[in-house]
């Protein structure tokens, strides 16, 4: 069977490694092409947008794709919506491989917000030292609150930053000890995060909990369509059933 795996996440990498071992599935990993040096893929990879719903529908038809697994990031809402519409149009099966959202635990002080502009507002008027972990593409929004000092962590170098910003280039996973050290050394007073879920970036939340720091947490967009799995194994089992 021919599978299109929409990736850009740790889960997609895990699934790709498993698919590489199977000779009954011809899988292609698709990346948006945002990171300049993406993790090595064990299966054939294509990169760059498809050209909206129409472009993806055409790709599915031309490449005779039997099934799509959407393992994009929970905040990649546009890609997921396009995948839902294009698979419906082309009559291709769709499954979503994602991670459960994080939930606040005892001792957490979360301020949940709907979008990036609300996150900017939630920082308040008083200047603070803020740890931004929302990805480099969202960083320009914080120019609207230039009174704060930001420590921005991203994989690639960001552009159009707020004036007082220190950039830390790093790629997940992150360890608790390192998160505690970073937040303590930089005298961080507030953390801003997307509710991405997953283990690779969760230690920042534990660090904020231990240090008693408030967290501005962006709620994730709703899932659009497709059978949803939270485990690579379950997605592989679905694939077996989806074979033509
Ligand atoms: P998005 O806003 O949902 O997607 C915007 C456009 O980028 C899509 O319409 C599509 O272009 C293209 N695109 C996105 N993912 C693609 C993929 N896997 N393969 C081919 N084209 C793709 O997505 P995003 O937030 O920019 O995220 C881009 C990628 O980064 C995703 O693969 C995602 O898993 C990863 N990522 C995102 C986040 C995040 O917080 N958003 C965090 C970590 C990793 P066309 O319409 O032209 O097809």
Tab-separated table of C-alpha atoms and ligand atoms in Angstrom:
chain	number	residue	atom	x	y	z
A	1	UNK	CA	0.000	0.000	0.000
A	2	UNK	CA	1.041	3.575	-0.569
A	3	UNK	CA	1.048	5.878	2.433
A	4	UNK	CA	1.570	9.600	2.820
A	5	UNK	CA	2.838	10.505	6.292
A	6	UNK	CA	2.445	14.178	7.163
A	7	UNK	CA	5.247	14.872	9.619
A	8	UNK	CA	7.321	17.453	11.396
A	9	UNK	CA	7.042	15.846	14.842
A	10	UNK	CA	8.785	13.269	17.035
A	11	UNK	CA	5.775	10.968	16.584
A	12	UNK	CA	6.110	11.099	12.794
A	13	UNK	CA	9.806	10.221	13.119
A	14	UNK	CA	8.954	7.245	15.350
A	15	UNK	CA	6.332	6.046	12.903
A	16	UNK	CA	8.699	6.529	9.952
A	17	UNK	CA	11.307	4.341	11.680
A	18	UNK	CA	8.718	1.587	12.113
A	19	UNK	CA	7.482	1.927	8.518
A	20	UNK	CA	11.027	1.649	7.185
A	21	UNK	CA	11.067	-1.941	8.476
A	22	UNK	CA	7.941	-2.953	6.544
A	23	UNK	CA	8.034	-3.990	2.921
A	24	UNK	CA	4.239	-4.055	2.526
A	25	UNK	CA	3.992	-0.260	2.910
A	26	UNK	CA	5.526	2.253	0.532
A	27	UNK	CA	5.583	5.344	2.705
A	28	UNK	CA	6.603	8.918	1.947
A	29	UNK	CA	7.224	11.435	4.715
A	30	UNK	CA	6.120	14.989	3.985
A	31	UNK	CA	7.691	17.983	5.732
A	32	UNK	CA	6.669	21.617	5.465
A	33	UNK	CA	10.314	22.527	4.917
A	34	UNK	CA	10.415	25.092	7.707
A	35	UNK	CA	13.514	23.855	9.539
A	36	UNK	CA	16.804	24.313	7.706
A	37	UNK	CA	18.319	21.079	9.008
A	38	UNK	CA	15.513	18.581	9.700
A	39	UNK	CA	16.113	15.298	11.523
A	40	UNK	CA	17.270	12.481	9.189
A	41	UNK	CA	14.395	10.428	7.862
A	42	UNK	CA	14.546	6.646	7.432
A	43	UNK	CA	11.973	6.735	4.591
A	44	UNK	CA	11.730	8.757	1.339
A	45	UNK	CA	10.920	12.370	2.098
A	46	UNK	CA	9.371	15.258	0.220
A	47	UNK	CA	9.434	18.842	1.433
A	48	UNK	CA	7.271	21.950	0.976
A	49	UNK	CA	3.561	22.755	0.774
A	50	UNK	CA	1.250	20.932	-1.649
A	51	UNK	CA	-0.639	24.053	-2.709
A	52	UNK	CA	-3.717	23.934	-0.476
A	53	UNK	CA	-6.555	21.422	-0.618
A	54	UNK	CA	-6.500	21.239	-4.418
A	55	UNK	CA	-2.766	20.642	-4.562
A	56	UNK	CA	-2.934	17.894	-1.960
A	57	UNK	CA	-5.941	16.242	-3.647
A	58	UNK	CA	-3.981	16.171	-6.893
A	59	UNK	CA	-0.910	14.766	-5.123
A	60	UNK	CA	-2.996	11.965	-3.587
A	61	UNK	CA	-4.451	11.052	-6.984
A	62	UNK	CA	-1.252	11.329	-9.007
A	63	UNK	CA	0.730	9.272	-6.509
A	64	UNK	CA	-2.089	6.733	-6.035
A	65	UNK	CA	-1.995	7.177	-2.252
A	66	UNK	CA	-4.129	4.643	-0.344
A	67	UNK	CA	-3.960	6.198	3.112
A	68	UNK	CA	-2.776	9.344	4.877
A	69	UNK	CA	-1.528	9.580	8.446
A	70	UNK	CA	-1.533	13.135	9.721
A	71	UNK	CA	1.213	13.225	12.348
A	72	UNK	CA	1.739	16.976	12.170
A	73	UNK	CA	2.014	19.128	15.275
A	74	UNK	CA	-1.251	19.739	17.191
A	75	UNK	CA	-0.946	23.439	16.258
A	76	UNK	CA	-0.498	22.767	12.523
A	77	UNK	CA	-4.233	23.338	12.084
A	78	UNK	CA	-4.127	24.439	8.460
A	79	UNK	CA	-2.322	21.321	7.291
A	80	UNK	CA	-4.692	19.082	9.257
A	81	UNK	CA	-7.766	20.830	7.825
A	82	UNK	CA	-6.346	20.489	4.309
A	83	UNK	CA	-5.621	16.802	4.889
A	84	UNK	CA	-9.206	16.225	6.031
A	85	UNK	CA	-10.689	17.976	2.986
A	86	UNK	CA	-8.299	16.486	0.412
A	87	UNK	CA	-8.621	12.881	1.642
A	88	UNK	CA	-12.415	13.270	1.582
A	89	UNK	CA	-12.249	14.633	-1.991
A	90	UNK	CA	-9.898	11.884	-3.201
A	91	UNK	CA	-11.623	9.066	-1.283
A	92	UNK	CA	-8.489	8.251	0.734
A	93	UNK	CA	-8.502	6.988	4.337
A	94	UNK	CA	-7.197	9.371	6.983
A	95	UNK	CA	-5.890	8.795	10.489
A	96	UNK	CA	-4.449	11.356	12.892
A	97	UNK	CA	-1.499	10.493	15.124
A	98	UNK	CA	-1.214	13.060	17.875
A	99	UNK	CA	-0.462	13.529	21.578
A	100	UNK	CA	-2.886	14.090	24.425
A	101	UNK	CA	-2.932	17.698	25.602
A	102	UNK	CA	-1.152	18.510	28.869
A	103	UNK	CA	-3.415	19.172	31.826
A	104	UNK	CA	-2.591	21.371	34.831
A	105	UNK	CA	-1.411	19.550	37.957
A	106	UNK	CA	-1.420	20.490	41.621
A	107	UNK	CA	0.818	23.510	42.107
A	108	UNK	CA	0.420	24.766	38.549
A	109	UNK	CA	-0.575	28.358	37.833
A	110	UNK	CA	-1.796	28.291	34.228
A	111	UNK	CA	-3.403	31.216	32.431
A	112	UNK	CA	-5.031	29.555	29.425
A	113	UNK	CA	-5.494	31.659	26.286
A	114	UNK	CA	-7.028	31.067	22.875
A	115	UNK	CA	-4.443	32.647	20.607
A	116	UNK	CA	-1.085	34.367	20.452
A	117	UNK	CA	-2.513	37.890	20.861
A	118	UNK	CA	-4.215	36.845	24.092
A	119	UNK	CA	-0.899	35.359	25.202
A	120	UNK	CA	0.772	38.740	24.660
A	121	UNK	CA	-1.976	40.450	26.702
A	122	UNK	CA	-1.694	37.872	29.491
A	123	UNK	CA	1.874	39.013	30.235
A	124	UNK	CA	0.450	42.259	31.670
A	125	UNK	CA	1.815	45.800	31.735
A	126	UNK	CA	4.571	45.366	34.333
A	127	UNK	CA	7.922	44.453	32.704
A	128	UNK	CA	8.807	40.802	33.292
A	129	UNK	CA	11.401	38.276	32.264
A	130	UNK	CA	9.550	35.884	29.983
A	131	UNK	CA	10.580	32.488	28.591
A	132	UNK	CA	8.977	32.145	25.144
A	133	UNK	CA	8.611	28.588	23.832
A	134	UNK	CA	5.949	29.110	21.174
A	135	UNK	CA	8.152	28.715	18.098
A	136	UNK	CA	9.947	31.359	16.094
A	137	UNK	CA	7.029	32.083	13.753
A	138	UNK	CA	4.916	33.365	16.651
A	139	UNK	CA	7.675	35.535	18.125
A	140	UNK	CA	6.880	38.740	16.167
A	141	UNK	CA	3.519	39.020	17.999
A	142	UNK	CA	5.420	39.857	21.202
A	143	UNK	CA	6.707	43.073	19.648
A	144	UNK	CA	3.358	44.452	20.813
A	145	UNK	CA	4.665	44.160	24.409
A	146	UNK	CA	8.215	45.565	24.176
A	147	UNK	CA	8.406	46.300	27.921
A	148	UNK	CA	9.242	42.669	28.696
A	149	UNK	CA	12.609	40.951	28.469
A	150	UNK	CA	12.267	37.748	26.455
A	151	UNK	CA	14.288	34.572	26.283
A	152	UNK	CA	13.115	32.923	23.067
A	153	UNK	CA	13.972	29.308	22.380
A	154	UNK	CA	13.635	27.988	18.834
A	155	UNK	CA	15.207	25.464	16.483
A	156	UNK	CA	16.147	27.993	13.786
A	157	UNK	CA	17.059	31.650	14.174
A	158	UNK	CA	13.931	33.835	14.335
A	159	UNK	CA	13.313	37.183	12.638
A	160	UNK	CA	11.404	40.354	13.598
A	161	UNK	CA	11.912	39.998	17.339
A	162	UNK	CA	10.804	42.238	20.208
A	163	UNK	CA	13.606	44.647	21.210
A	164	UNK	CA	14.814	42.959	24.422
A	165	UNK	CA	15.144	39.365	23.255
A	166	UNK	CA	17.808	36.788	23.896
A	167	UNK	CA	17.636	33.855	21.475
A	168	UNK	CA	18.502	30.323	22.585
A	169	UNK	CA	18.803	27.918	19.654
A	170	UNK	CA	18.011	24.359	20.694
A	171	UNK	CA	16.123	21.288	19.526
A	172	UNK	CA	13.949	19.080	21.764
A	173	UNK	CA	13.974	16.870	23.812
A	174	UNK	CA	14.833	18.987	26.844
A	175	UNK	CA	15.820	17.599	30.269
A	176	UNK	CA	14.384	18.869	33.550
A	177	UNK	CA	17.800	19.768	34.989
A	178	UNK	CA	18.585	21.905	31.937
A	179	UNK	CA	15.184	23.617	32.048
A	180	UNK	CA	15.633	24.435	35.744
A	181	UNK	CA	19.099	25.799	35.063
A	182	UNK	CA	17.982	27.914	32.105
A	183	UNK	CA	15.002	29.383	33.960
A	184	UNK	CA	17.007	30.051	37.133
A	185	UNK	CA	20.070	31.548	35.409
A	186	UNK	CA	17.929	33.814	33.227
A	187	UNK	CA	15.768	34.804	36.248
A	188	UNK	CA	12.611	33.859	34.341
A	189	UNK	CA	9.338	35.071	35.883
A	190	UNK	CA	6.822	33.672	33.389
A	191	UNK	CA	6.692	30.881	30.807
A	192	UNK	CA	4.700	31.028	27.562
A	193	UNK	CA	3.906	27.688	25.918
A	194	UNK	CA	1.607	26.058	23.422
A	195	UNK	CA	-0.309	23.095	24.812
A	196	UNK	CA	1.615	20.782	22.502
A	197	UNK	CA	1.498	17.735	24.783
A	198	UNK	CA	4.100	14.968	24.621
A	199	UNK	CA	7.148	14.118	26.693
A	200	UNK	CA	9.898	15.859	24.703
A	201	UNK	CA	9.083	19.375	25.914
A	202	UNK	CA	7.085	18.645	29.120
A	203	UNK	CA	10.046	19.211	31.528
A	204	UNK	CA	9.654	23.008	31.148
A	205	UNK	CA	6.253	22.662	32.858
A	206	UNK	CA	7.736	20.668	35.731
A	207	UNK	CA	10.456	23.299	36.043
A	208	UNK	CA	7.868	26.116	36.141
A	209	UNK	CA	5.932	24.142	38.788
A	210	UNK	CA	9.012	23.716	40.988
A	211	UNK	CA	10.002	27.347	40.620
A	212	UNK	CA	6.420	28.535	41.252
A	213	UNK	CA	6.220	30.362	37.917
A	214	UNK	CA	2.964	31.195	36.119
A	215	UNK	CA	2.476	29.669	32.678
A	216	UNK	CA	0.600	31.357	29.848
A	217	UNK	CA	-0.720	28.310	28.003
A	218	UNK	CA	-2.139	28.470	24.480
A	219	UNK	CA	-5.080	26.122	24.073
A	220	UNK	CA	-4.771	23.845	21.062
A	221	UNK	CA	-7.047	24.111	18.039
A	222	UNK	CA	-9.741	21.398	17.819
A	223	UNK	CA	-9.127	18.234	15.790
A	224	UNK	CA	-10.983	18.353	12.489
A	225	UNK	CA	-11.448	14.820	11.174
A	226	UNK	CA	-10.021	11.335	10.915
A	227	UNK	CA	-9.603	8.428	13.308
A	228	UNK	CA	-7.409	9.659	16.145
A	229	UNK	CA	-4.549	7.655	17.666
A	230	UNK	CA	-2.179	8.541	20.463
A	231	UNK	CA	0.202	5.598	20.008
A	232	UNK	CA	2.398	4.672	17.042
A	233	UNK	CA	1.406	1.013	17.519
A	234	UNK	CA	-2.291	1.841	17.143
A	235	UNK	CA	-1.665	3.832	13.965
A	236	UNK	CA	0.286	0.876	12.527
A	237	UNK	CA	-2.570	-1.494	13.358
A	238	UNK	CA	-5.036	0.871	11.633
A	239	UNK	CA	-2.794	0.894	8.588
A	240	UNK	CA	-2.999	-2.855	8.410
A	241	UNK	CA	-6.798	-2.619	8.286
A	242	UNK	CA	-6.695	0.221	5.754
A	243	UNK	CA	-4.747	-1.801	3.158
A	244	UNK	CA	-6.512	-1.889	-0.215
B	1	LIG	P1	0.134	24.883	9.227
B	1	LIG	O1	-0.006	26.316	9.612
B	1	LIG	O2	-0.954	23.960	9.586
B	1	LIG	O3	0.425	24.742	7.670
B	1	LIG	C1	0.602	25.823	6.787
B	1	LIG	C2	0.947	25.274	5.423
B	1	LIG	O4	2.241	24.691	5.439
B	1	LIG	C3	0.025	24.161	4.974
B	1	LIG	O5	-1.171	24.664	4.438
B	1	LIG	C4	0.908	23.450	3.967
B	1	LIG	O6	1.006	24.204	2.757
B	1	LIG	C5	2.268	23.540	4.615
B	1	LIG	N1	2.548	22.371	5.458
B	1	LIG	C6	2.409	22.235	6.815
B	1	LIG	N2	2.804	21.039	7.223
B	1	LIG	C7	3.200	20.361	6.110
B	1	LIG	C8	3.729	19.057	5.887
B	1	LIG	N3	3.942	18.206	6.908
B	1	LIG	N4	4.004	18.707	4.603
B	1	LIG	C9	3.809	19.571	3.576
B	1	LIG	N5	3.326	20.825	3.734
B	1	LIG	C10	3.033	21.214	4.981
B	1	LIG	O7	1.461	24.265	9.823
B	1	LIG	P2	2.651	24.957	10.613
B	1	LIG	O8	2.162	25.331	11.957
B	1	LIG	O9	3.267	25.981	9.748
B	1	LIG	O10	3.615	23.720	10.787
B	1	LIG	C11	4.476	23.313	9.724
B	1	LIG	C12	5.181	22.037	10.107
B	1	LIG	O11	5.913	22.222	11.305
B	1	LIG	C13	4.248	20.852	10.336
B	1	LIG	O12	4.819	19.748	9.679
B	1	LIG	C14	4.222	20.675	11.827
B	1	LIG	O13	4.067	19.333	12.197
B	1	LIG	C15	5.567	21.239	12.246
B	1	LIG	N6	5.536	21.866	13.581
B	1	LIG	C16	4.628	22.839	13.843
B	1	LIG	C17	4.599	23.378	15.101
B	1	LIG	C18	3.576	24.435	15.442
B	1	LIG	O14	3.553	24.827	16.623
B	1	LIG	N7	2.753	24.890	14.535
B	1	LIG	C19	5.499	22.950	16.069
B	1	LIG	C20	6.419	21.945	15.748
B	1	LIG	C21	6.425	21.419	14.486
B	1	LIG	P3	0.062	23.920	1.475
B	1	LIG	O15	-1.282	24.477	1.838
B	1	LIG	O16	0.748	24.623	0.371
B	1	LIG	O17	0.014	22.422	1.286
